[in-house]
Amino acid sequence: MKKSNRFARGIVALGLAMGALACAAAPAGPDSITTTVPAMKARLAAKVPLTGIARAGKALVAVGDYGMVVRSTDDGNTWQQAEGPVSALLTAVHFVDERHGWAVGHGGVILGSDDGGASWKLLEVLDERPVLLSVHFLDAERGYVTGAYGVAFRTADGGRSWAPMAVGSGRDADLHLNQLFSTRTGTLFVAAESGLAFRSTDRGASWTKLASGVSGSLWSGFERSSGEVVLLGMSGKVITSRDGGDTWQARDTGTEQSLTAGIATVDGGVIVVGAGGVVLRGNGSGPLQLEIRPDRQNLAAVMTAPAGGGVIVAGQLGVERLVPAR
């Protein structure tokens, strides 16, 4: 691949890692990524650019720039900074229960927590220090990370050791693997660059390329309570599948902004967020209702609060509660 193309795609990778937070530089090289210096203490840690958020039992945990990790135990009303072992940009976080969680980021860093995100330790720095964009665990032992230029690894011991995993092949082997997630049946999906998606029904041992019907990059995805799989991407793309990824249908969103994250709500609906303050809400198979937040904040992640039905968003202005649509 030509150097200019890799540079251009590097900009895309960083933009995704920041949740479309309007970054305009290629990922920093290995020498400039700090994996040994802890995250700085910040008085307003919950207001730095944050890129990922997850629930850990009754707690919420968000990660982002400067190795920042913040935690809330009161449904997102207040946040406290957790001890972070690195100052590299963290891009994603995932918990399988109230205690066990992992976070990943630039420089190939993989962090682990066994106390609900209150403290973290550096588990691994992957060779060549790739940009990691996604982390997902099936249980406290089996998990996956994916990232830029086809990087994918899996673990069977809680993250103490990692083995390479081939997702794409041939010309697809170098694509950015933007997010990996699983369904309730155990099927794994990867939302990837150039409108591609991949599926595994054998816990990552083999992968099938899916025809999504779109050309722009797919940033993320999730499963609805009905079993429908949803993928989100560039130019306001929302595509859904009711047959496990064999066929896809496009939903009308009314926006061309990049859509970065979404969740299924307990009432069967969805909430999707993206760049430019975009928020989409929908119920069933009906139309998605578009809102544009007045602050036009680029949003990177969304999560329901453990209690009370609140929704928390993370983005370029940190974390805050999403005000219900009127």
Short mmCIF file of C-alpha atoms in Angstrom, two decimals:
data_model
loop_
_atom_site.label_atom_id
_atom_site.label_comp_id
_atom_site.label_asym_id
_atom_site.label_seq_id
_atom_site.Cartn_x
_atom_site.Cartn_y
_atom_site.Cartn_z
CA MET A 1 0.00 0.00 0.00
CA LYS A 2 1.33 3.47 -0.84
CA LYS A 3 2.52 5.56 2.07
CA SER A 4 0.06 8.37 1.26
CA ASN A 5 -2.86 5.95 1.43
CA ARG A 6 -1.73 4.60 4.78
CA PHE A 7 -1.42 8.16 6.09
CA ALA A 8 -4.94 9.01 4.93
CA ARG A 9 -6.34 5.88 6.50
CA GLY A 10 -4.37 6.64 9.65
CA ILE A 11 -6.32 9.87 9.95
CA VAL A 12 -9.51 7.85 9.71
CA ALA A 13 -8.30 5.47 12.42
CA LEU A 14 -7.52 8.29 14.78
CA GLY A 15 -10.79 10.00 14.00
CA LEU A 16 -12.64 6.82 14.91
CA ALA A 17 -10.56 6.28 18.01
CA MET A 18 -11.67 9.70 19.18
CA GLY A 19 -15.23 8.86 18.27
CA ALA A 20 -15.25 11.28 15.32
CA LEU A 21 -14.00 14.03 17.62
CA ALA A 22 -12.67 16.13 14.73
CA CYS A 23 -9.04 15.10 15.11
CA ALA A 24 -6.88 16.03 12.12
CA ALA A 25 -3.59 14.17 12.55
CA ALA A 26 -2.34 10.66 11.95
CA PRO A 27 -1.91 8.32 14.93
CA ALA A 28 1.19 9.10 16.94
CA GLY A 29 4.18 6.85 16.40
CA PRO A 30 5.29 4.27 18.97
CA ASP A 31 8.01 6.54 20.37
CA SER A 32 5.51 9.24 21.29
CA ILE A 33 2.86 7.03 22.87
CA THR A 34 3.30 6.85 26.62
CA THR A 35 2.71 3.41 28.06
CA THR A 36 4.80 3.72 31.20
CA VAL A 37 3.67 7.06 32.66
CA PRO A 38 0.34 6.97 34.55
CA ALA A 39 -2.57 9.15 33.53
CA MET A 40 -2.34 12.66 34.93
CA LYS A 41 -4.63 13.73 37.74
CA ALA A 42 -7.29 16.12 36.45
CA ARG A 43 -9.71 18.22 38.46
CA LEU A 44 -12.26 17.99 35.64
CA ALA A 45 -11.42 14.46 34.47
CA ALA A 46 -15.01 13.81 33.34
CA LYS A 47 -14.79 16.75 30.91
CA VAL A 48 -11.81 15.63 28.83
CA PRO A 49 -12.58 13.99 25.45
CA LEU A 50 -13.96 10.53 26.26
CA THR A 51 -14.40 7.79 23.70
CA GLY A 52 -15.92 4.73 25.40
CA ILE A 53 -18.34 3.91 28.18
CA ALA A 54 -19.51 0.67 29.81
CA ARG A 55 -21.58 -0.55 32.74
CA ALA A 56 -19.94 -2.49 35.55
CA GLY A 57 -22.83 -3.70 37.66
CA LYS A 58 -24.17 -0.58 39.39
CA ALA A 59 -21.26 1.56 38.18
CA LEU A 60 -20.50 3.37 34.92
CA VAL A 61 -16.94 3.54 33.59
CA ALA A 62 -15.73 5.83 30.78
CA VAL A 63 -12.30 6.08 29.10
CA GLY A 64 -10.62 8.55 26.79
CA ASP A 65 -7.75 10.88 26.04
CA TYR A 66 -4.60 11.08 28.18
CA GLY A 67 -5.31 7.59 29.56
CA MET A 68 -8.25 9.00 31.48
CA VAL A 69 -10.65 6.64 33.28
CA VAL A 70 -13.64 8.06 35.17
CA ARG A 71 -16.23 6.18 37.20
CA SER A 72 -19.71 6.91 38.53
CA THR A 73 -21.66 5.00 41.15
CA ASP A 74 -24.73 7.27 41.14
CA ASP A 75 -26.14 6.77 37.63
CA GLY A 76 -23.79 9.29 36.04
CA ASN A 77 -24.67 12.24 38.24
CA THR A 78 -21.11 12.56 39.60
CA TRP A 79 -17.82 11.11 38.39
CA GLN A 80 -14.49 10.28 40.02
CA GLN A 81 -11.18 9.71 38.29
CA ALA A 82 -9.81 6.18 38.64
CA GLU A 83 -6.12 5.33 38.76
CA GLY A 84 -4.93 4.83 35.18
CA PRO A 85 -1.57 3.15 34.49
CA VAL A 86 -0.94 4.77 31.06
CA SER A 87 -1.34 8.19 29.49
CA ALA A 88 -2.02 6.89 25.98
CA LEU A 89 -5.38 7.58 24.34
CA LEU A 90 -7.87 4.90 25.44
CA THR A 91 -10.51 4.11 22.85
CA ALA A 92 -12.84 1.42 24.24
CA VAL A 93 -13.90 -0.30 27.45
CA HIS A 94 -15.98 -3.42 28.21
CA PHE A 95 -17.16 -5.22 31.35
CA VAL A 96 -18.64 -8.71 31.59
CA ASP A 97 -19.92 -8.30 35.15
CA GLU A 98 -19.70 -5.90 38.07
CA ARG A 99 -16.00 -6.62 38.62
CA HIS A 100 -14.16 -7.74 35.47
CA GLY A 101 -13.41 -5.20 32.76
CA TRP A 102 -10.85 -4.31 30.08
CA ALA A 103 -9.85 -1.16 28.20
CA VAL A 104 -7.69 -0.68 25.10
CA GLY A 105 -6.11 2.17 23.20
CA HIS A 106 -3.22 3.56 21.21
CA GLY A 107 0.19 1.95 21.54
CA GLY A 108 -1.30 -1.54 21.74
CA VAL A 109 -2.19 -1.10 25.40
CA ILE A 110 -4.61 -3.51 27.09
CA LEU A 111 -5.71 -2.69 30.63
CA GLY A 112 -7.62 -4.84 33.10
CA SER A 113 -9.72 -4.22 36.20
CA ASP A 114 -11.09 -6.72 38.72
CA ASP A 115 -12.82 -4.22 41.00
CA GLY A 116 -15.44 -2.66 38.76
CA GLY A 117 -13.13 -0.05 37.26
CA ALA A 118 -11.99 1.51 40.53
CA SER A 119 -8.38 0.56 39.70
CA TRP A 120 -6.58 -0.67 36.60
CA LYS A 121 -3.38 -2.48 35.68
CA LEU A 122 -1.51 -2.77 32.40
CA LEU A 123 -1.95 -6.34 31.14
CA GLU A 124 -0.22 -6.13 27.77
CA VAL A 125 1.48 -3.90 25.22
CA LEU A 126 1.06 -5.68 21.90
CA ASP A 127 4.00 -5.98 19.54
CA GLU A 128 4.39 -3.07 17.11
CA ARG A 129 2.07 -1.05 19.38
CA PRO A 130 -0.98 -0.95 17.08
CA VAL A 131 -3.95 1.39 17.40
CA LEU A 132 -6.58 -0.71 19.17
CA LEU A 133 -10.18 0.38 18.62
CA SER A 134 -12.36 -2.28 20.23
CA VAL A 135 -12.42 -4.74 23.12
CA HIS A 136 -15.08 -7.34 23.83
CA PHE A 137 -15.19 -10.28 26.24
CA LEU A 138 -17.64 -13.18 26.32
CA ASP A 139 -16.84 -13.98 29.95
CA ALA A 140 -14.04 -13.37 32.44
CA GLU A 141 -11.60 -15.49 30.39
CA ARG A 142 -12.45 -15.31 26.67
CA GLY A 143 -12.05 -11.99 24.90
CA TYR A 144 -11.03 -10.11 21.74
CA VAL A 145 -9.39 -6.86 20.66
CA THR A 146 -9.40 -5.35 17.17
CA GLY A 147 -7.87 -2.27 15.62
CA ALA A 148 -6.36 -0.43 12.68
CA TYR A 149 -4.92 -2.23 9.63
CA GLY A 150 -6.51 -5.59 10.39
CA VAL A 151 -5.13 -6.03 13.90
CA ALA A 152 -7.07 -8.67 15.84
CA PHE A 153 -6.13 -10.78 18.86
CA ARG A 154 -7.95 -13.10 21.23
CA THR A 155 -7.33 -14.43 24.72
CA ALA A 156 -8.55 -17.42 26.70
CA ASP A 157 -7.03 -16.46 30.06
CA GLY A 158 -8.58 -13.12 30.90
CA GLY A 159 -6.04 -11.07 28.98
CA ARG A 160 -2.81 -12.42 30.44
CA SER A 161 -1.77 -13.73 27.00
CA TRP A 162 -2.96 -12.95 23.47
CA ALA A 163 -2.86 -14.81 20.14
CA PRO A 164 -3.29 -13.24 16.67
CA MET A 165 -6.67 -13.76 14.99
CA ALA A 166 -7.19 -13.50 11.22
CA VAL A 167 -10.47 -11.76 10.38
CA GLY A 168 -10.10 -10.49 6.82
CA SER A 169 -8.10 -12.23 4.10
CA GLY A 170 -6.41 -11.17 0.90
CA ARG A 171 -7.07 -7.49 0.18
CA ASP A 172 -9.37 -7.33 3.21
CA ALA A 173 -6.64 -8.32 5.67
CA ASP A 174 -5.43 -4.71 6.03
CA LEU A 175 -8.81 -3.10 6.75
CA HIS A 176 -9.50 -1.22 9.96
CA LEU A 177 -11.56 -3.46 12.26
CA ASN A 178 -13.53 -0.79 14.06
CA GLN A 179 -15.66 -2.71 16.54
CA LEU A 180 -16.25 -6.31 17.58
CA PHE A 181 -19.41 -7.31 19.44
CA SER A 182 -21.41 -10.47 20.12
CA THR A 183 -25.06 -11.49 20.09
CA ARG A 184 -26.90 -13.46 22.75
CA THR A 185 -26.39 -16.63 20.71
CA GLY A 186 -22.62 -16.16 20.79
CA THR A 187 -22.19 -15.03 17.18
CA LEU A 188 -19.41 -12.47 16.77
CA PHE A 189 -19.63 -9.51 14.39
CA VAL A 190 -17.00 -6.98 13.32
CA ALA A 191 -17.91 -3.59 11.84
CA ALA A 192 -15.08 -2.65 9.48
CA GLU A 193 -13.71 -0.22 6.95
CA SER A 194 -15.10 0.18 3.40
CA GLY A 195 -18.60 -0.98 4.30
CA LEU A 196 -17.46 -4.47 5.20
CA ALA A 197 -18.64 -6.59 8.10
CA PHE A 198 -17.45 -9.98 9.28
CA ARG A 199 -19.17 -12.78 11.22
CA SER A 200 -17.91 -15.72 13.24
CA THR A 201 -20.02 -18.55 14.63
CA ASP A 202 -17.08 -20.45 16.16
CA ARG A 203 -15.78 -17.90 18.67
CA GLY A 204 -13.34 -16.32 16.25
CA ALA A 205 -11.70 -19.43 14.80
CA SER A 206 -12.99 -18.53 11.33
CA TRP A 207 -14.71 -15.51 9.81
CA THR A 208 -17.13 -14.87 6.94
CA LYS A 209 -17.23 -11.60 5.01
CA LEU A 210 -20.74 -10.17 4.81
CA ALA A 211 -22.24 -8.11 2.00
CA SER A 212 -23.59 -5.06 3.83
CA GLY A 213 -24.71 -3.16 0.74
CA VAL A 214 -22.92 0.06 1.79
CA SER A 215 -19.51 1.45 0.82
CA GLY A 216 -18.56 3.81 3.64
CA SER A 217 -16.87 2.58 6.78
CA LEU A 218 -18.98 0.94 9.47
CA TRP A 219 -18.02 2.20 12.91
CA SER A 220 -19.98 0.03 15.35
CA GLY A 221 -22.95 -2.26 15.97
CA PHE A 222 -25.18 -3.93 18.52
CA GLU A 223 -28.02 -6.43 18.87
CA ARG A 224 -31.60 -5.42 19.64
CA SER A 225 -33.85 -7.34 22.06
CA SER A 226 -35.65 -8.80 19.03
CA GLY A 227 -32.41 -10.39 17.81
CA GLU A 228 -32.03 -7.87 14.98
CA VAL A 229 -28.40 -6.87 14.36
CA VAL A 230 -27.71 -3.17 13.77
CA LEU A 231 -24.59 -1.65 12.16
CA LEU A 232 -23.77 2.08 12.09
CA GLY A 233 -21.40 4.06 9.92
CA MET A 234 -20.41 6.97 7.76
CA SER A 235 -22.87 9.31 6.08
CA GLY A 236 -25.64 8.54 8.53
CA LYS A 237 -25.80 4.86 7.62
CA VAL A 238 -27.90 2.49 9.75
CA ILE A 239 -28.33 -1.02 8.37
CA THR A 240 -30.14 -3.91 10.03
CA SER A 241 -30.32 -7.67 9.62
CA ARG A 242 -32.97 -10.08 10.86
CA ASP A 243 -31.25 -13.21 9.55
CA GLY A 244 -27.93 -13.11 11.35
CA GLY A 245 -26.16 -10.96 8.80
CA ASP A 246 -27.04 -12.79 5.59
CA THR A 247 -29.04 -9.83 4.27
CA TRP A 248 -29.20 -6.17 5.28
CA GLN A 249 -31.75 -3.38 5.02
CA ALA A 250 -30.97 0.35 5.19
CA ARG A 251 -32.90 2.60 7.58
CA ASP A 252 -33.68 6.24 6.83
CA THR A 253 -31.88 8.46 9.34
CA GLY A 254 -32.27 11.96 7.94
CA THR A 255 -28.59 12.77 8.51
CA GLU A 256 -25.26 12.38 6.74
CA GLN A 257 -23.21 12.69 9.90
CA SER A 258 -21.09 9.72 10.95
CA LEU A 259 -22.88 7.52 13.46
CA THR A 260 -20.49 6.20 16.06
CA ALA A 261 -22.38 4.21 18.70
CA GLY A 262 -25.78 2.86 19.65
CA ILE A 263 -27.65 0.84 22.24
CA ALA A 264 -30.83 -1.19 22.48
CA THR A 265 -33.21 0.09 25.15
CA VAL A 266 -35.24 -2.09 27.53
CA ASP A 267 -38.48 -1.12 25.79
CA GLY A 268 -37.28 -2.53 22.47
CA GLY A 269 -36.12 0.78 21.02
CA VAL A 270 -32.72 2.10 20.01
CA ILE A 271 -30.63 5.18 20.68
CA VAL A 272 -27.85 6.07 18.23
CA VAL A 273 -25.34 8.92 18.56
CA GLY A 274 -22.80 10.47 16.25
CA ALA A 275 -20.88 13.48 15.07
CA GLY A 276 -22.31 16.98 15.12
CA GLY A 277 -24.54 16.35 18.12
CA VAL A 278 -26.67 13.80 16.30
CA VAL A 279 -29.03 11.65 18.37
CA LEU A 280 -31.41 9.14 16.76
CA ARG A 281 -34.21 7.42 18.67
CA GLY A 282 -36.50 4.70 17.42
CA ASN A 283 -38.97 2.05 18.49
CA GLY A 284 -39.73 -1.16 16.63
CA SER A 285 -39.33 -0.94 12.87
CA GLY A 286 -40.72 2.58 12.60
CA PRO A 287 -38.77 5.65 11.49
CA LEU A 288 -35.81 6.92 13.47
CA GLN A 289 -36.39 10.35 15.01
CA LEU A 290 -33.48 12.76 14.49
CA GLU A 291 -32.37 15.26 17.11
CA ILE A 292 -29.45 17.71 16.86
CA ARG A 293 -28.04 18.75 20.21
CA PRO A 294 -27.59 22.53 20.52
CA ASP A 295 -23.92 22.16 21.47
CA ARG A 296 -23.21 20.10 18.31
CA GLN A 297 -20.84 18.00 20.42
CA ASN A 298 -19.33 15.03 18.61
CA LEU A 299 -20.56 11.99 20.50
CA ALA A 300 -18.54 8.77 20.69
CA ALA A 301 -20.43 6.46 23.05
CA VAL A 302 -23.80 5.94 24.73
CA MET A 303 -24.95 3.76 27.63
CA THR A 304 -28.04 3.39 29.79
CA ALA A 305 -27.55 4.10 33.48
CA PRO A 306 -27.83 1.12 35.85
CA ALA A 307 -30.97 2.51 37.49
CA GLY A 308 -33.61 5.09 36.79
CA GLY A 309 -33.67 4.73 33.02
CA GLY A 310 -31.21 7.54 32.33
CA VAL A 311 -28.92 7.61 29.30
CA ILE A 312 -25.29 8.78 29.45
CA VAL A 313 -23.29 9.98 26.44
CA ALA A 314 -19.54 10.45 26.06
CA GLY A 315 -17.74 12.63 23.54
CA GLN A 316 -15.53 15.60 22.95
CA LEU A 317 -16.90 17.44 26.00
CA GLY A 318 -16.68 14.46 28.35
CA VAL A 319 -19.62 12.58 29.85
CA GLU A 320 -23.12 13.89 30.58
CA ARG A 321 -26.70 12.78 30.89
CA LEU A 322 -28.73 12.77 27.67
CA VAL A 323 -31.84 14.88 28.08
CA PRO A 324 -34.99 12.97 26.97
CA ALA A 325 -36.61 14.15 23.76
CA ARG A 326 -39.67 16.36 24.26
#
